[in-house]
Short mmCIF file of C-alpha atoms in Angstrom, two decimals:
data_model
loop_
_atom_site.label_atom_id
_atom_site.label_comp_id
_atom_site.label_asym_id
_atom_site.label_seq_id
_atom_site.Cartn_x
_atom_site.Cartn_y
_atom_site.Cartn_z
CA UNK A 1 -39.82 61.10 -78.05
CA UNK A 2 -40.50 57.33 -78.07
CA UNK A 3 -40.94 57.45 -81.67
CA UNK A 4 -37.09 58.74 -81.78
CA UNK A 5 -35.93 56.11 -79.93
CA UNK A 6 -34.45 53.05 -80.92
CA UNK A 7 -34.66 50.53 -77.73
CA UNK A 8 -37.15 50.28 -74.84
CA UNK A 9 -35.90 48.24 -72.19
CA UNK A 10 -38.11 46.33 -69.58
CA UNK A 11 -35.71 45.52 -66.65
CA UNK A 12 -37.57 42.01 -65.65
CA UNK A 13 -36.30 41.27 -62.52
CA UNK A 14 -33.40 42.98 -60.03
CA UNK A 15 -30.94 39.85 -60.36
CA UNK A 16 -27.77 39.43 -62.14
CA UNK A 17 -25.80 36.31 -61.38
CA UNK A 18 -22.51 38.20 -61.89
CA UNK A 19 -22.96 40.67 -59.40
CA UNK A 20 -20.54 39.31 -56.79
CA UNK A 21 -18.02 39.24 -59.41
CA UNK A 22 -18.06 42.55 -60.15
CA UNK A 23 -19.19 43.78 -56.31
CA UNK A 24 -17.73 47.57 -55.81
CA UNK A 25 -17.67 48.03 -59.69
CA UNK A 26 -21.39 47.82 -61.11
CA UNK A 27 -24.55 49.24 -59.48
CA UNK A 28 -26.38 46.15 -59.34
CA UNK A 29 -25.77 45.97 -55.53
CA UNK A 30 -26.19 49.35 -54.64
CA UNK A 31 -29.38 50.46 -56.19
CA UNK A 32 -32.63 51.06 -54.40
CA UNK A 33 -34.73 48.63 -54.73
CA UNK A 34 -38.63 49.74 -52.83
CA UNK A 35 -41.19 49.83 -54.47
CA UNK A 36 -43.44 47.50 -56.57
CA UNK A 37 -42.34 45.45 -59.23
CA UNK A 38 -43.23 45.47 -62.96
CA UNK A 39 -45.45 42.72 -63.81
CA UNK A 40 -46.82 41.04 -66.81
CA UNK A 41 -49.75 42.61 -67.39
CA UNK A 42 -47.75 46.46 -66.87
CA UNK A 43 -45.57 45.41 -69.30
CA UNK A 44 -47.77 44.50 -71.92
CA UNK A 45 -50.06 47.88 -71.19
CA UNK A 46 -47.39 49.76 -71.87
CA UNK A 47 -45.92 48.23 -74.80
CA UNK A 48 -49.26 48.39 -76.44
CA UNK A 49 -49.42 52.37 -75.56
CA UNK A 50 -46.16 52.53 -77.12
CA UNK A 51 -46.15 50.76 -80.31
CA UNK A 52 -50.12 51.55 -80.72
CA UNK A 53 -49.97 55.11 -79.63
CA UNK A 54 -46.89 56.52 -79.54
CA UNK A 55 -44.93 55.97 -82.58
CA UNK A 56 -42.51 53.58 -81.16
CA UNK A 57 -41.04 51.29 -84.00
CA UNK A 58 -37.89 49.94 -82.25
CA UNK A 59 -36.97 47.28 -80.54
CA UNK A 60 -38.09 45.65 -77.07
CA UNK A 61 -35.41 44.79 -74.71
CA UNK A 62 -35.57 43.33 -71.32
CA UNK A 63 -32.60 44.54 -68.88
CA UNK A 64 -30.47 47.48 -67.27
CA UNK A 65 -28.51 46.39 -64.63
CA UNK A 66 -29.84 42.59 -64.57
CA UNK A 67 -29.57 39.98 -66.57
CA UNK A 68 -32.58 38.33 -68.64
CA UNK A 69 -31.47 35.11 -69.42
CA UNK A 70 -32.07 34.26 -65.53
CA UNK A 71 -35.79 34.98 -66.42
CA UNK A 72 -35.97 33.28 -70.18
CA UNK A 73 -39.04 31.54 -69.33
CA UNK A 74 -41.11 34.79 -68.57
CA UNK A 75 -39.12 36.47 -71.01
CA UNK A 76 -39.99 34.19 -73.85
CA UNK A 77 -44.07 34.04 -72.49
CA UNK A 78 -43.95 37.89 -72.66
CA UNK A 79 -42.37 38.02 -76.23
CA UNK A 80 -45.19 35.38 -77.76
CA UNK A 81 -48.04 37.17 -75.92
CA UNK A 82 -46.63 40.91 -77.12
CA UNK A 83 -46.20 39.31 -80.64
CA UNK A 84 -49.53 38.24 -80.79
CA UNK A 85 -50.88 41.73 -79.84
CA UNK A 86 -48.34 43.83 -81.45
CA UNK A 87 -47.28 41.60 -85.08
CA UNK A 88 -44.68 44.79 -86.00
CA UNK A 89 -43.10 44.23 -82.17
CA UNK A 90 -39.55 43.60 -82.51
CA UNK A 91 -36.80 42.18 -79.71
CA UNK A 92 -33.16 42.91 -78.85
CA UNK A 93 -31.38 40.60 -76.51
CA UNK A 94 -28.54 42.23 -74.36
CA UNK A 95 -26.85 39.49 -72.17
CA UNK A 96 -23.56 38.45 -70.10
CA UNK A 97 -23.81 35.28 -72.44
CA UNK A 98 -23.67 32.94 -68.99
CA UNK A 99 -26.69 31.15 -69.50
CA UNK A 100 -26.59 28.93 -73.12
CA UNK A 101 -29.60 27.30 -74.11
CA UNK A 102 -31.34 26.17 -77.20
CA UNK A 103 -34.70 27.37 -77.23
CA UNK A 104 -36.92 28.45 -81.04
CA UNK A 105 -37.89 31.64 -78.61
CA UNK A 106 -34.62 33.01 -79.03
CA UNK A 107 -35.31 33.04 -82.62
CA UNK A 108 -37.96 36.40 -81.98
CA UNK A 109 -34.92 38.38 -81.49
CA UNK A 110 -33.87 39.88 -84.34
CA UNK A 111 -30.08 40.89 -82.51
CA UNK A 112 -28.88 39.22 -79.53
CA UNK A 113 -25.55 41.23 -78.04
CA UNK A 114 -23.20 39.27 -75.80
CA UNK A 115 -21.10 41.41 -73.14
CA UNK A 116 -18.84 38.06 -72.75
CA UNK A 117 -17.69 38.79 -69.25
CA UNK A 118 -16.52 35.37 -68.79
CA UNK A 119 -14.39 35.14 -72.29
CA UNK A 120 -17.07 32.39 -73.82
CA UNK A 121 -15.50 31.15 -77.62
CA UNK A 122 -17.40 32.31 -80.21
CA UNK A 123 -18.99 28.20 -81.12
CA UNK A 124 -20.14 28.37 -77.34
CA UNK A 125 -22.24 31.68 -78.03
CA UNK A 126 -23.19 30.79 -81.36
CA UNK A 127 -24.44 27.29 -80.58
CA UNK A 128 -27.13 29.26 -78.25
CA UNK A 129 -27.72 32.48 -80.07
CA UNK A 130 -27.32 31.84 -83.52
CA UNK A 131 -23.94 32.67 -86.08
CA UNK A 132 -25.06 36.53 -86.26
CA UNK A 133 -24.31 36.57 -82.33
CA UNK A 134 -22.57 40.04 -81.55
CA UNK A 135 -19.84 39.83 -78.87
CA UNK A 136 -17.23 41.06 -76.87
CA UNK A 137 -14.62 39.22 -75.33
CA UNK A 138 -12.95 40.24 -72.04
CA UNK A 139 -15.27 43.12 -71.77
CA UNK A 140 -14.30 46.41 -69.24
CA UNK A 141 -17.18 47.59 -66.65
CA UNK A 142 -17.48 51.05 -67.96
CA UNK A 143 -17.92 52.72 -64.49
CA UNK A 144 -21.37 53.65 -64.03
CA UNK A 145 -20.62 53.43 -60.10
CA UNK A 146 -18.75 56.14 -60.04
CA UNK A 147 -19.59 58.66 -62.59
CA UNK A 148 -19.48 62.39 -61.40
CA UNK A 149 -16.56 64.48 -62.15
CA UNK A 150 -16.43 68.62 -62.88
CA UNK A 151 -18.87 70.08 -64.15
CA UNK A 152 -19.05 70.25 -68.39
CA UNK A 153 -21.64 71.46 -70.39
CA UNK A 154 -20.58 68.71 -73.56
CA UNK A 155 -24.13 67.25 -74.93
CA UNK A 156 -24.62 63.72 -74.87
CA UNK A 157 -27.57 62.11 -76.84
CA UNK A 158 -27.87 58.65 -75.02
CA UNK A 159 -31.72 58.71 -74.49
CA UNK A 160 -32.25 58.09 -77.78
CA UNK A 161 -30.85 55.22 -77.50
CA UNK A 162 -33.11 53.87 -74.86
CA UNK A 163 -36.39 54.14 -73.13
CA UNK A 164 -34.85 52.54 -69.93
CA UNK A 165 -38.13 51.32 -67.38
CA UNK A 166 -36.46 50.04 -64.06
CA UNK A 167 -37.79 46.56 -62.50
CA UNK A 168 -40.03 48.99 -59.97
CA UNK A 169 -40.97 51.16 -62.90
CA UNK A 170 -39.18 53.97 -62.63
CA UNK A 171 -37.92 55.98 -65.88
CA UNK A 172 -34.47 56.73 -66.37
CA UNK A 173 -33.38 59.37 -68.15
CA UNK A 174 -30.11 56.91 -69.08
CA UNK A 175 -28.42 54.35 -67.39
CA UNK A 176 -26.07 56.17 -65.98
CA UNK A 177 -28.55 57.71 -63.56
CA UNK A 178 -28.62 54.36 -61.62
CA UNK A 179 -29.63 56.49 -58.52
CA UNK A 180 -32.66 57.95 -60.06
CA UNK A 181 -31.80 61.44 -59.58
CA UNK A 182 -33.42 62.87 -62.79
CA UNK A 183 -36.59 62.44 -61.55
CA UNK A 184 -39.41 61.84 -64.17
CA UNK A 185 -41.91 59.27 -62.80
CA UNK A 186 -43.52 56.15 -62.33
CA UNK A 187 -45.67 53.57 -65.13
CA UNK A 188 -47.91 53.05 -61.88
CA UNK A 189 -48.76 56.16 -61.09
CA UNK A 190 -48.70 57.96 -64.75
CA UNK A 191 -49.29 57.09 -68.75
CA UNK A 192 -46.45 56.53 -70.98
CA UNK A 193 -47.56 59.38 -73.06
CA UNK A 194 -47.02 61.79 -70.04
CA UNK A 195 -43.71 59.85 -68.52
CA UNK A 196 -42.34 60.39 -72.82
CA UNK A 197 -42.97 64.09 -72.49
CA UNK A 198 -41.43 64.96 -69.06
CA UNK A 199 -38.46 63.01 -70.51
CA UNK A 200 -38.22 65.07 -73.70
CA UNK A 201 -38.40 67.87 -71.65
CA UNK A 202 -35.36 67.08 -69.62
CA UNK A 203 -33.50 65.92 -73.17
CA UNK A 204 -34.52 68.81 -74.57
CA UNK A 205 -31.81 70.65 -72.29
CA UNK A 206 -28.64 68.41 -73.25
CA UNK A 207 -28.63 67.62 -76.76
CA UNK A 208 -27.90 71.17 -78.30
CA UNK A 209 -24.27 72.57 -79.15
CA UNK A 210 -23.67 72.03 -75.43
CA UNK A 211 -26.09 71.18 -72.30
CA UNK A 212 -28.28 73.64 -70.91
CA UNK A 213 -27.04 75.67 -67.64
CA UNK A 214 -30.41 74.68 -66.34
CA UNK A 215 -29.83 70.55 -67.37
CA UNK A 216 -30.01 67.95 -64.69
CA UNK A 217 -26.99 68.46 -62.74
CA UNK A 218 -26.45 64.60 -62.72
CA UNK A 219 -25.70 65.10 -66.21
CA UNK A 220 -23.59 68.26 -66.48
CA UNK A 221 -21.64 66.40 -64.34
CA UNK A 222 -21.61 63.05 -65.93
CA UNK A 223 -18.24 61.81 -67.13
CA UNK A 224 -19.96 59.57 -69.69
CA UNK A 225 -21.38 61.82 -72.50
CA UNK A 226 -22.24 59.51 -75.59
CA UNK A 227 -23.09 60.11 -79.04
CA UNK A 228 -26.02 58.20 -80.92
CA UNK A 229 -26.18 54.83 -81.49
CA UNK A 230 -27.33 53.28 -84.76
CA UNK A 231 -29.08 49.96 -83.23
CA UNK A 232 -31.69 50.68 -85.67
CA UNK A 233 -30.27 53.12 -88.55
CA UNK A 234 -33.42 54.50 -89.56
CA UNK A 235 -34.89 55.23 -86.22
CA UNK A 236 -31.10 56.52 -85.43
CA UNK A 237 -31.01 58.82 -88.89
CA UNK A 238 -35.00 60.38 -87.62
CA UNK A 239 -33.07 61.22 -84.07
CA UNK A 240 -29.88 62.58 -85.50
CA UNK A 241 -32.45 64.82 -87.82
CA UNK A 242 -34.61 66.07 -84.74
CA UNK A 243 -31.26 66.41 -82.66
CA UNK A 244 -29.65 69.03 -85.42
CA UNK A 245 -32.87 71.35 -85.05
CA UNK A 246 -31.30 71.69 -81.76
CA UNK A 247 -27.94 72.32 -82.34
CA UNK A 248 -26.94 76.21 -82.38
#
């Protein structure tokens, strides 16, 4: 499924300095945190297996619920090393656009996408990130705290949009499942290969004419079905394909 996907997102570390601000409305303070965290060398393993092995041609990104800019300096050591292994790697910056630097590393992204939380002008992200900056001002929290409602059976096809690997390295089916409940594993205790097929599997039953009765019940009850992105319009137009030999 990797190969399908447009975005694989490394969450780097389990801190976002916004998440007193929005305390009560995002699950950055309420997720479980155990376990061990990803480190360099996992992440480069894996982005080898998936670029090298699996088909993956989209683009690396490096949060979920934190923010990466917090991190640049690791960030921007982990893009040059990954670049150096992997020449067709490619690297998608999703930030909260609090942190404004000027660094050549931020260069290696080829789209950098401002939630602007904190209603930054357009010359203030664009001295940072570059002119082709993507933005938002004034941005709504779109209420991944609270997401269950009665039960639907409406598809949604948000995992192709991401591969989402949380900071302990966890796989999420989307990142709406911020509690893990669609349980698919660990990078430390299985390969990528067999983490991209027990994901598929659970996909498999929600992308059709409707969900599956036997889909995750986190998603038939899910209030935040989604239709495909086109981050990468090629990789999106391969999904949409694949998703259509599904659709009754």
């Amino acid at each position: 499924m990797l190969h399908l996907t447009q975005m694989i997102s490394f969450e780097l570390s389990q801190d976002c300095n916004l998440s007193r601000l929005h305390e009560g409305k995002c699950p950055i303070n309420c997720i479980d945190r155990t376990g061990k965290p990803l480190t360099d060398e996992k992440i480069i393993e894996l982005a080898l297996e998936a670029y090298n092995e699996l088909g993956f041609e989209g683009y690396i990104m490096w949060s979920i619920y934190n923010e990466p800019m917090l991190h640049c300096a690791r960030m921007f050591d982990l893009m040059y090393k990954i670049k150096s292994l992997i020449p067709k790697s490619r690297f998608l910056l999703w930030t909260n656009g609090t942190i404004l630097i000027k660094d050549p590393a931020l260069n290696m992204f080829e789209t950098i996408i401002v939630t602007n939380y904190l209603n930054k002008t357009y010359e203030e992200l664009a001295y940072s990130f570059g002119p082709k900056v993507l933005w938002k001002n004034n941005p709504v929290l779109d209420g991944r705290l609270v997401y269950r409602g009665e039960k639907n059976f409406k598809r949604c096809t948000l995992p192709f949009d991401n591969f989402l690997i949380s900071n302990t390295g966890n796989i999420l089916l989307c990142c709406i499942d911020w509690k893990n409940e669609i349980k698919i594993g660990n990078v430390f205790e299985s390969s990528l290969r067999e983490l991209d097929e027990k994901r598929w599997e659970k996909t498999l039953n929600i992308i059709g004419s409707e969900m599956k009765e036997c889909a995750p019940d986190t998603c038939l009850h899910c209030t935040f079905k989604w239709e495909l992105s086109s981050f990468d319009p090629i990789i999106a137009g391969k999904a949409l394909e694949e998703i259509k030999k599904h659709v009754g």
